[in-house]
CSV table of C-alpha atoms in Angstrom, one decimal:
chain,number,residue,atom,x,y,z
A,1,UNK,CA,11.0,32.1,-26.0
A,2,UNK,CA,11.3,30.7,-22.5
A,3,UNK,CA,8.1,29.9,-20.6
A,4,UNK,CA,7.6,31.8,-17.4
A,5,UNK,CA,7.1,29.5,-14.5
A,6,UNK,CA,4.4,30.1,-11.9
A,7,UNK,CA,5.1,30.0,-8.2
A,8,UNK,CA,3.2,30.2,-4.9
A,9,UNK,CA,4.5,32.5,-2.3
A,10,UNK,CA,4.0,32.8,1.5
A,11,UNK,CA,5.5,35.0,4.2
A,12,UNK,CA,8.2,33.8,6.6
A,13,UNK,CA,8.5,34.6,10.4
A,14,UNK,CA,10.0,38.0,9.5
A,15,UNK,CA,7.1,38.9,7.2
A,16,UNK,CA,9.2,38.5,4.0
A,17,UNK,CA,7.8,36.9,0.9
A,18,UNK,CA,9.3,33.6,-0.1
A,19,UNK,CA,8.7,31.1,-2.8
A,20,UNK,CA,7.1,27.9,-1.5
A,21,UNK,CA,5.7,25.9,-4.4
A,22,UNK,CA,6.1,25.6,-8.2
A,23,UNK,CA,2.8,25.6,-10.0
A,24,UNK,CA,2.3,23.4,-13.1
A,25,UNK,CA,-0.5,24.3,-15.5
A,26,UNK,CA,-2.5,21.9,-17.7
A,27,UNK,CA,-0.1,22.6,-20.6
A,28,UNK,CA,2.8,21.4,-18.4
A,29,UNK,CA,1.4,18.2,-17.0
A,30,UNK,CA,-0.4,15.2,-18.5
A,31,UNK,CA,-3.4,14.9,-16.2
A,32,UNK,CA,-6.8,15.0,-17.9
A,33,UNK,CA,-10.0,15.6,-16.0
A,34,UNK,CA,-11.7,12.8,-17.8
A,35,UNK,CA,-9.3,10.3,-16.0
A,36,UNK,CA,-10.4,11.5,-12.6
A,37,UNK,CA,-13.3,9.8,-10.8
A,38,UNK,CA,-16.4,12.0,-11.0
A,39,UNK,CA,-17.3,11.5,-7.4
A,40,UNK,CA,-13.8,12.6,-6.3
A,41,UNK,CA,-14.3,15.8,-8.4
A,42,UNK,CA,-17.7,16.3,-6.8
A,43,UNK,CA,-16.1,16.3,-3.3
A,44,UNK,CA,-13.5,18.8,-4.3
A,45,UNK,CA,-16.0,21.1,-6.0
A,46,UNK,CA,-18.4,21.0,-3.0
A,47,UNK,CA,-15.6,21.8,-0.6
A,48,UNK,CA,-14.7,24.8,-2.8
A,49,UNK,CA,-18.3,25.9,-2.9
A,50,UNK,CA,-18.3,26.0,0.9
A,51,UNK,CA,-15.1,28.2,0.9
A,52,UNK,CA,-12.5,25.6,1.6
A,53,UNK,CA,-9.3,24.6,-0.2
A,54,UNK,CA,-9.4,21.1,-1.6
A,55,UNK,CA,-6.9,19.1,-3.7
A,56,UNK,CA,-6.5,15.5,-5.0
A,57,UNK,CA,-3.3,14.4,-3.4
A,58,UNK,CA,-0.8,11.5,-3.2
A,59,UNK,CA,-0.9,8.3,-5.1
A,60,UNK,CA,-3.7,9.3,-7.4
A,61,UNK,CA,-1.7,12.3,-8.7
A,62,UNK,CA,1.4,10.2,-9.0
A,63,UNK,CA,-0.4,7.5,-11.0
A,64,UNK,CA,-2.1,9.9,-13.3
A,65,UNK,CA,1.3,11.5,-14.1
A,66,UNK,CA,2.6,8.0,-14.9
A,67,UNK,CA,-0.4,7.2,-17.1
A,68,UNK,CA,-1.7,4.6,-14.7
A,69,UNK,CA,-5.3,4.2,-13.5
A,70,UNK,CA,-5.4,5.2,-9.8
A,71,UNK,CA,-7.0,2.7,-7.4
A,72,UNK,CA,-8.0,5.4,-5.0
A,73,UNK,CA,-8.5,9.2,-5.0
A,74,UNK,CA,-7.5,10.8,-1.7
A,75,UNK,CA,-8.5,14.4,-1.0
A,76,UNK,CA,-6.9,16.9,1.3
A,77,UNK,CA,-8.4,20.2,2.6
A,78,UNK,CA,-8.2,22.9,5.1
A,79,UNK,CA,-11.7,22.0,6.4
A,80,UNK,CA,-11.6,20.1,9.7
A,81,UNK,CA,-13.2,16.6,10.0
A,82,UNK,CA,-16.2,18.1,11.7
A,83,UNK,CA,-16.7,20.7,9.0
A,84,UNK,CA,-16.3,18.0,6.3
A,85,UNK,CA,-18.9,15.8,8.0
A,86,UNK,CA,-21.4,18.7,8.0
A,87,UNK,CA,-21.0,19.1,4.3
A,88,UNK,CA,-21.3,15.4,3.4
A,89,UNK,CA,-24.2,13.5,4.9
A,90,UNK,CA,-22.8,10.4,3.2
A,91,UNK,CA,-19.7,10.4,5.4
A,92,UNK,CA,-18.3,9.4,8.8
A,93,UNK,CA,-15.3,10.5,10.9
A,94,UNK,CA,-12.8,7.7,11.5
A,95,UNK,CA,-9.7,7.3,13.6
A,96,UNK,CA,-8.9,8.1,17.2
A,97,UNK,CA,-5.4,9.7,17.1
A,98,UNK,CA,-5.4,10.7,13.4
A,99,UNK,CA,-9.0,11.7,12.6
A,100,UNK,CA,-10.1,11.9,9.0
A,101,UNK,CA,-13.4,11.5,7.0
A,102,UNK,CA,-14.6,8.7,4.7
A,103,UNK,CA,-17.1,9.9,2.1
A,104,UNK,CA,-19.3,7.2,0.6
A,105,UNK,CA,-20.7,7.0,-2.9
A,106,UNK,CA,-22.4,3.6,-3.3
A,107,UNK,CA,-19.5,1.1,-3.0
A,108,UNK,CA,-16.8,3.7,-3.3
A,109,UNK,CA,-15.0,5.3,-0.4
A,110,UNK,CA,-13.0,8.5,-0.6
A,111,UNK,CA,-10.6,9.5,2.1
A,112,UNK,CA,-10.7,13.2,3.0
A,113,UNK,CA,-8.1,14.5,5.4
A,114,UNK,CA,-7.2,17.9,6.9
A,115,UNK,CA,-3.9,19.5,6.3
A,116,UNK,CA,-1.5,18.4,9.1
A,117,UNK,CA,1.1,20.5,10.9
A,118,UNK,CA,4.8,19.5,11.4
A,119,UNK,CA,4.7,20.8,14.9
A,120,UNK,CA,5.0,17.3,16.4
A,121,UNK,CA,7.0,15.7,13.5
A,122,UNK,CA,5.5,13.7,10.8
A,123,UNK,CA,3.1,11.7,12.9
A,124,UNK,CA,1.4,14.4,15.0
A,125,UNK,CA,-2.3,15.2,14.8
A,126,UNK,CA,-2.4,19.0,14.8
A,127,UNK,CA,-4.0,20.7,11.8
A,128,UNK,CA,-1.8,22.9,9.7
A,129,UNK,CA,-1.2,24.4,6.3
A,130,UNK,CA,-0.8,22.8,2.9
A,131,UNK,CA,2.9,23.7,3.0
A,132,UNK,CA,3.3,21.9,6.3
A,133,UNK,CA,1.3,19.0,5.0
A,134,UNK,CA,3.6,18.5,2.1
A,135,UNK,CA,6.6,18.2,4.5
A,136,UNK,CA,4.8,15.3,6.2
A,137,UNK,CA,4.4,13.1,3.1
A,138,UNK,CA,6.8,10.2,3.1
A,139,UNK,CA,8.3,10.4,-0.4
A,140,UNK,CA,8.2,13.2,-2.9
A,141,UNK,CA,6.3,11.3,-5.5
A,142,UNK,CA,3.3,11.3,-3.1
A,143,UNK,CA,3.5,15.0,-2.2
A,144,UNK,CA,1.8,16.6,-5.2
A,145,UNK,CA,-1.5,18.5,-4.9
A,146,UNK,CA,-3.8,18.7,-7.9
A,147,UNK,CA,-6.5,21.4,-8.2
A,148,UNK,CA,-9.0,20.1,-10.7
A,149,UNK,CA,-10.8,23.5,-10.8
A,150,UNK,CA,-7.7,25.4,-12.1
A,151,UNK,CA,-6.2,22.1,-13.5
A,152,UNK,CA,-2.9,23.0,-11.7
A,153,UNK,CA,-0.4,20.9,-9.8
A,154,UNK,CA,1.2,22.4,-6.7
A,155,UNK,CA,4.7,21.1,-6.0
A,156,UNK,CA,6.3,22.1,-2.7
A,157,UNK,CA,9.1,19.5,-2.6
A,158,UNK,CA,10.5,19.2,-6.2
A,159,UNK,CA,8.5,16.1,-6.8
A,160,UNK,CA,7.9,16.7,-10.5
A,161,UNK,CA,11.7,16.7,-11.1
A,162,UNK,CA,12.1,13.5,-9.0
A,163,UNK,CA,9.3,11.8,-11.1
A,164,UNK,CA,11.0,12.9,-14.3
A,165,UNK,CA,14.3,11.5,-13.0
A,166,UNK,CA,12.5,8.3,-11.8
A,167,UNK,CA,14.0,8.6,-8.3
A,168,UNK,CA,12.4,7.7,-5.0
A,169,UNK,CA,13.3,10.6,-2.8
A,170,UNK,CA,12.3,10.8,0.9
A,171,UNK,CA,11.0,14.1,2.2
A,172,UNK,CA,11.4,13.5,5.9
A,173,UNK,CA,15.1,13.3,7.0
A,174,UNK,CA,16.5,9.8,7.0
A,175,UNK,CA,17.3,10.0,10.7
A,176,UNK,CA,13.5,10.4,11.4
A,177,UNK,CA,11.5,8.9,8.6
A,178,UNK,CA,11.6,5.3,9.6
A,179,UNK,CA,11.9,5.9,13.3
A,180,UNK,CA,8.6,7.8,13.3
A,181,UNK,CA,6.8,5.2,11.2
A,182,UNK,CA,8.7,1.9,10.3
A,183,UNK,CA,6.0,0.9,7.8
A,184,UNK,CA,7.4,3.6,5.5
A,185,UNK,CA,10.2,1.1,4.7
A,186,UNK,CA,7.7,-1.3,3.2
A,187,UNK,CA,6.1,1.5,1.3
A,188,UNK,CA,9.5,2.6,-0.1
A,189,UNK,CA,10.1,-0.9,-1.5
A,190,UNK,CA,6.5,-1.0,-2.8
A,191,UNK,CA,6.8,2.4,-4.5
A,192,UNK,CA,10.1,1.6,-6.1
A,193,UNK,CA,8.9,-1.8,-7.3
A,194,UNK,CA,5.6,-0.5,-8.8
A,195,UNK,CA,7.0,2.6,-10.4
A,196,UNK,CA,10.5,1.5,-11.4
A,197,UNK,CA,11.9,4.4,-9.5
A,198,UNK,CA,15.4,3.9,-8.1
A,199,UNK,CA,16.3,4.1,-4.4
A,200,UNK,CA,19.6,5.6,-3.6
A,201,UNK,CA,22.4,3.5,-2.0
A,202,UNK,CA,22.0,5.7,1.1
A,203,UNK,CA,18.2,5.0,1.3
A,204,UNK,CA,18.7,1.3,0.8
A,205,UNK,CA,21.4,1.2,3.5
A,206,UNK,CA,19.1,3.1,5.9
A,207,UNK,CA,16.3,0.6,5.3
A,208,UNK,CA,18.5,-2.4,5.8
A,209,UNK,CA,19.8,-0.8,9.0
A,210,UNK,CA,16.4,0.1,10.3
A,211,UNK,CA,14.5,-3.1,9.4
A,212,UNK,CA,14.4,-4.2,13.1
A,213,UNK,CA,12.0,-1.3,13.8
A,214,UNK,CA,9.2,-3.3,12.1
A,215,UNK,CA,9.0,-5.4,15.3
A,216,UNK,CA,7.2,-2.3,16.8
A,217,UNK,CA,4.5,-2.5,14.2
A,218,UNK,CA,1.2,-4.2,15.0
A,219,UNK,CA,0.1,-7.4,13.3
A,220,UNK,CA,-3.0,-5.6,11.9
A,221,UNK,CA,-0.8,-3.0,10.1
A,222,UNK,CA,1.6,-5.6,8.8
A,223,UNK,CA,-1.4,-7.6,7.5
A,224,UNK,CA,-2.8,-4.6,5.8
A,225,UNK,CA,0.6,-3.9,4.1
A,226,UNK,CA,1.1,-7.5,3.1
A,227,UNK,CA,-2.4,-7.6,1.5
A,228,UNK,CA,-1.5,-4.6,-0.5
A,229,UNK,CA,1.6,-6.4,-1.7
A,230,UNK,CA,-0.2,-9.5,-2.9
A,231,UNK,CA,-2.8,-7.4,-4.6
A,232,UNK,CA,-0.4,-5.1,-6.3
A,233,UNK,CA,0.6,-7.2,-9.3
A,234,UNK,CA,4.3,-6.6,-8.3
A,235,UNK,CA,4.6,-9.1,-5.5
A,236,UNK,CA,7.6,-10.7,-7.0
A,237,UNK,CA,9.7,-7.5,-7.1
A,238,UNK,CA,8.5,-6.4,-3.7
A,239,UNK,CA,9.2,-9.7,-2.0
A,240,UNK,CA,12.6,-10.1,-3.7
A,241,UNK,CA,13.7,-6.5,-2.7
A,242,UNK,CA,12.3,-7.0,0.8
A,243,UNK,CA,14.4,-10.2,1.1
A,244,UNK,CA,17.5,-8.3,0.0
A,245,UNK,CA,16.9,-5.5,2.4
A,246,UNK,CA,16.1,-7.8,5.3
A,247,UNK,CA,12.5,-6.5,5.6
A,248,UNK,CA,11.0,-9.9,4.8
A,249,UNK,CA,12.5,-11.2,8.0
A,250,UNK,CA,9.8,-9.1,9.8
A,251,UNK,CA,7.0,-9.2,7.3
A,252,UNK,CA,7.2,-13.0,6.7
A,253,UNK,CA,9.7,-14.3,9.2
A,254,UNK,CA,9.1,-18.0,8.5
A,255,UNK,CA,9.2,-17.7,4.8
A,256,UNK,CA,12.4,-15.6,5.2
A,257,UNK,CA,14.1,-18.3,7.3
A,258,UNK,CA,13.2,-21.0,4.8
A,259,UNK,CA,14.4,-18.9,1.8
A,260,UNK,CA,17.7,-18.2,3.6
A,261,UNK,CA,18.2,-21.9,4.4
A,262,UNK,CA,17.0,-23.5,1.2
A,263,UNK,CA,17.8,-22.0,-2.2
A,264,UNK,CA,15.3,-24.3,-3.9
A,265,UNK,CA,12.5,-23.2,-1.7
A,266,UNK,CA,13.5,-19.5,-2.3
A,267,UNK,CA,13.3,-20.0,-6.1
A,268,UNK,CA,10.0,-21.9,-5.8
A,269,UNK,CA,8.5,-19.2,-3.6
A,270,UNK,CA,9.6,-16.4,-5.9
A,271,UNK,CA,8.2,-18.3,-8.9
A,272,UNK,CA,4.9,-18.5,-7.0
A,273,UNK,CA,5.0,-14.7,-6.6
A,274,UNK,CA,5.4,-14.4,-10.3
A,275,UNK,CA,2.3,-16.6,-10.9
A,276,UNK,CA,0.4,-14.6,-8.3
A,277,UNK,CA,1.2,-11.4,-10.2
A,278,UNK,CA,-0.1,-12.9,-13.4
A,279,UNK,CA,-3.3,-13.9,-11.7
A,280,UNK,CA,-3.8,-10.4,-10.2
A,281,UNK,CA,-3.1,-8.6,-13.4
A,282,UNK,CA,-5.4,-10.7,-15.5
A,283,UNK,CA,-8.2,-11.5,-13.0
A,284,UNK,CA,-10.2,-10.4,-10.0
A,285,UNK,CA,-10.3,-13.2,-7.5
A,286,UNK,CA,-10.9,-13.9,-3.8
A,287,UNK,CA,-8.2,-13.3,-1.2
A,288,UNK,CA,-8.0,-17.0,-0.4
A,289,UNK,CA,-6.8,-17.9,-3.9
A,290,UNK,CA,-4.1,-15.3,-3.6
A,291,UNK,CA,-3.1,-16.6,-0.2
A,292,UNK,CA,-2.6,-20.0,-1.8
A,293,UNK,CA,0.4,-18.7,-3.6
A,294,UNK,CA,1.8,-17.6,-0.3
A,295,UNK,CA,1.5,-21.0,1.4
A,296,UNK,CA,1.6,-23.5,-1.4
A,297,UNK,CA,5.4,-24.0,-1.4
A,298,UNK,CA,5.4,-24.4,2.3
A,299,UNK,CA,2.6,-27.0,2.2
A,300,UNK,CA,4.6,-28.9,-0.4
A,301,UNK,CA,7.4,-29.4,2.1
A,302,UNK,CA,5.2,-30.7,4.9
A,303,UNK,CA,4.9,-34.3,3.7
A,304,UNK,CA,5.5,-36.7,0.8
A,305,UNK,CA,2.1,-36.0,-0.6
A,306,UNK,CA,2.5,-38.6,-3.4
A,307,UNK,CA,2.9,-41.3,-0.8
A,308,UNK,CA,0.1,-39.9,1.4
A,309,UNK,CA,-2.5,-39.9,-1.3
A,310,UNK,CA,-1.7,-43.5,-2.4
A,311,UNK,CA,-2.3,-44.9,1.1
A,312,UNK,CA,-5.3,-47.2,1.4
A,313,UNK,CA,-7.0,-45.2,4.2
A,314,UNK,CA,-6.2,-41.6,5.2
A,315,UNK,CA,-7.9,-39.2,7.6
A,316,UNK,CA,-8.4,-36.2,5.4
A,317,UNK,CA,-9.9,-34.2,8.3
A,318,UNK,CA,-6.9,-34.8,10.5
A,319,UNK,CA,-4.5,-33.9,7.6
A,320,UNK,CA,-6.4,-30.7,7.0
A,321,UNK,CA,-6.4,-29.8,10.7
A,322,UNK,CA,-2.6,-30.3,11.0
A,323,UNK,CA,-1.8,-28.4,7.8
A,324,UNK,CA,-4.1,-25.5,8.7
A,325,UNK,CA,-2.3,-25.2,12.1
A,326,UNK,CA,1.1,-25.3,10.4
A,327,UNK,CA,0.0,-22.6,7.8
A,328,UNK,CA,-1.4,-20.4,10.5
A,329,UNK,CA,2.0,-20.4,12.2
A,330,UNK,CA,3.8,-20.0,8.8
A,331,UNK,CA,2.0,-16.7,7.9
A,332,UNK,CA,2.5,-15.0,11.3
A,333,UNK,CA,2.5,-12.2,12.1
A,334,UNK,CA,0.1,-11.8,9.3
A,335,UNK,CA,-3.4,-12.5,10.5
A,336,UNK,CA,-5.7,-13.1,7.5
A,337,UNK,CA,-9.4,-13.8,7.8
A,338,UNK,CA,-9.9,-17.5,8.9
A,339,UNK,CA,-12.2,-18.4,6.0
A,340,UNK,CA,-9.8,-17.1,3.5
A,341,UNK,CA,-6.8,-19.0,5.0
A,342,UNK,CA,-9.0,-22.1,5.1
A,343,UNK,CA,-9.8,-21.7,1.4
A,344,UNK,CA,-6.0,-21.4,0.7
A,345,UNK,CA,-5.2,-24.5,2.7
A,346,UNK,CA,-7.8,-26.6,1.0
A,347,UNK,CA,-6.6,-25.5,-2.4
A,348,UNK,CA,-3.0,-26.3,-1.5
A,349,UNK,CA,-4.0,-29.8,-0.3
A,350,UNK,CA,-6.1,-30.2,-3.5
A,351,UNK,CA,-3.1,-29.3,-5.6
A,352,UNK,CA,-1.3,-32.2,-3.9
A,353,UNK,CA,-4.1,-34.6,-4.5
A,354,UNK,CA,-5.8,-34.4,-1.0
A,355,UNK,CA,-9.4,-33.4,-1.5
A,356,UNK,CA,-11.6,-32.2,1.3
A,357,UNK,CA,-15.1,-33.6,1.0
A,358,UNK,CA,-16.5,-33.4,4.6
A,359,UNK,CA,-14.4,-32.3,7.5
A,360,UNK,CA,-16.2,-34.6,9.8
A,361,UNK,CA,-15.6,-37.8,7.9
A,362,UNK,CA,-12.6,-39.9,6.9
A,363,UNK,CA,-12.4,-40.0,3.1
A,364,UNK,CA,-10.1,-41.5,0.5
A,365,UNK,CA,-9.3,-38.7,-1.9
A,366,UNK,CA,-9.6,-39.2,-5.6
A,367,UNK,CA,-6.3,-39.9,-7.3
């Protein structure tokens, strides 16, 4: 006996009913309530109690379907930021152009956003319906809405089939998706690398052709995206694919130039990304230690460190000052916190036998 599918309907401009979403029940998907953060559930339940729609959306739903533990649980609702703020005292409204709400539970932060309209494309800030909101999501794997009360998934874009087929499918037309937000190219590579989903030849070609658009992106956004890469546990795959699609030229321009020019440096750098992934998967460590994997191969090229450390007298402070300046330029346009980059530089020097004792004194390092 064939199972009867459930659908959500809405009326079109002529008042006719049309099918807008496929509904998957708890017997048709693999999401278990026990795998959802209790505080995320509390937010959804409370919004419902006040008469609003509320769903867990995006990456959390995707990860739960792929049997991965979500890092974040984002929530979407038809309540406005002001209405959300009135319900949750432990919250604040953030953003100037795109306003949303952060709800706090101890050290955890949950992002609660209002359905957005497609009236001004995929980057406008006009409130809309859940159907419109689904059309603004970048890729179909991020456009599923999970209702933990009914334990149902609402699929407006055929995402469940794309996930089943392991395909990364853009929702926004290719002629607009990267022009409206170039960072989506980085996310495409990240999603493909972390899920194993395939990008079509057409999508790859469009990314390669549009890579130059990343010049429009602020250093702060590029820094944020790069930090996500080095914290992902998939930095090797993401960096390698970014190199092949020319994105790395704008994410890490200096590393890209050296990788293009020197095959040995390229291999060493990619090997460092593999080591970084092993560290991230097995440990929780500070950012500076992760940044060390980004700069270490570059620092290795700056001098003959074996000869330097065997000199009778060396000015460690001067060496540090020069190397820090070189590394600061090397990581541009990324702008990491100074203390973390300093930690990474000191570690890179230590790995080459140059040990910082006191920046204000001249010291002979231990050999």
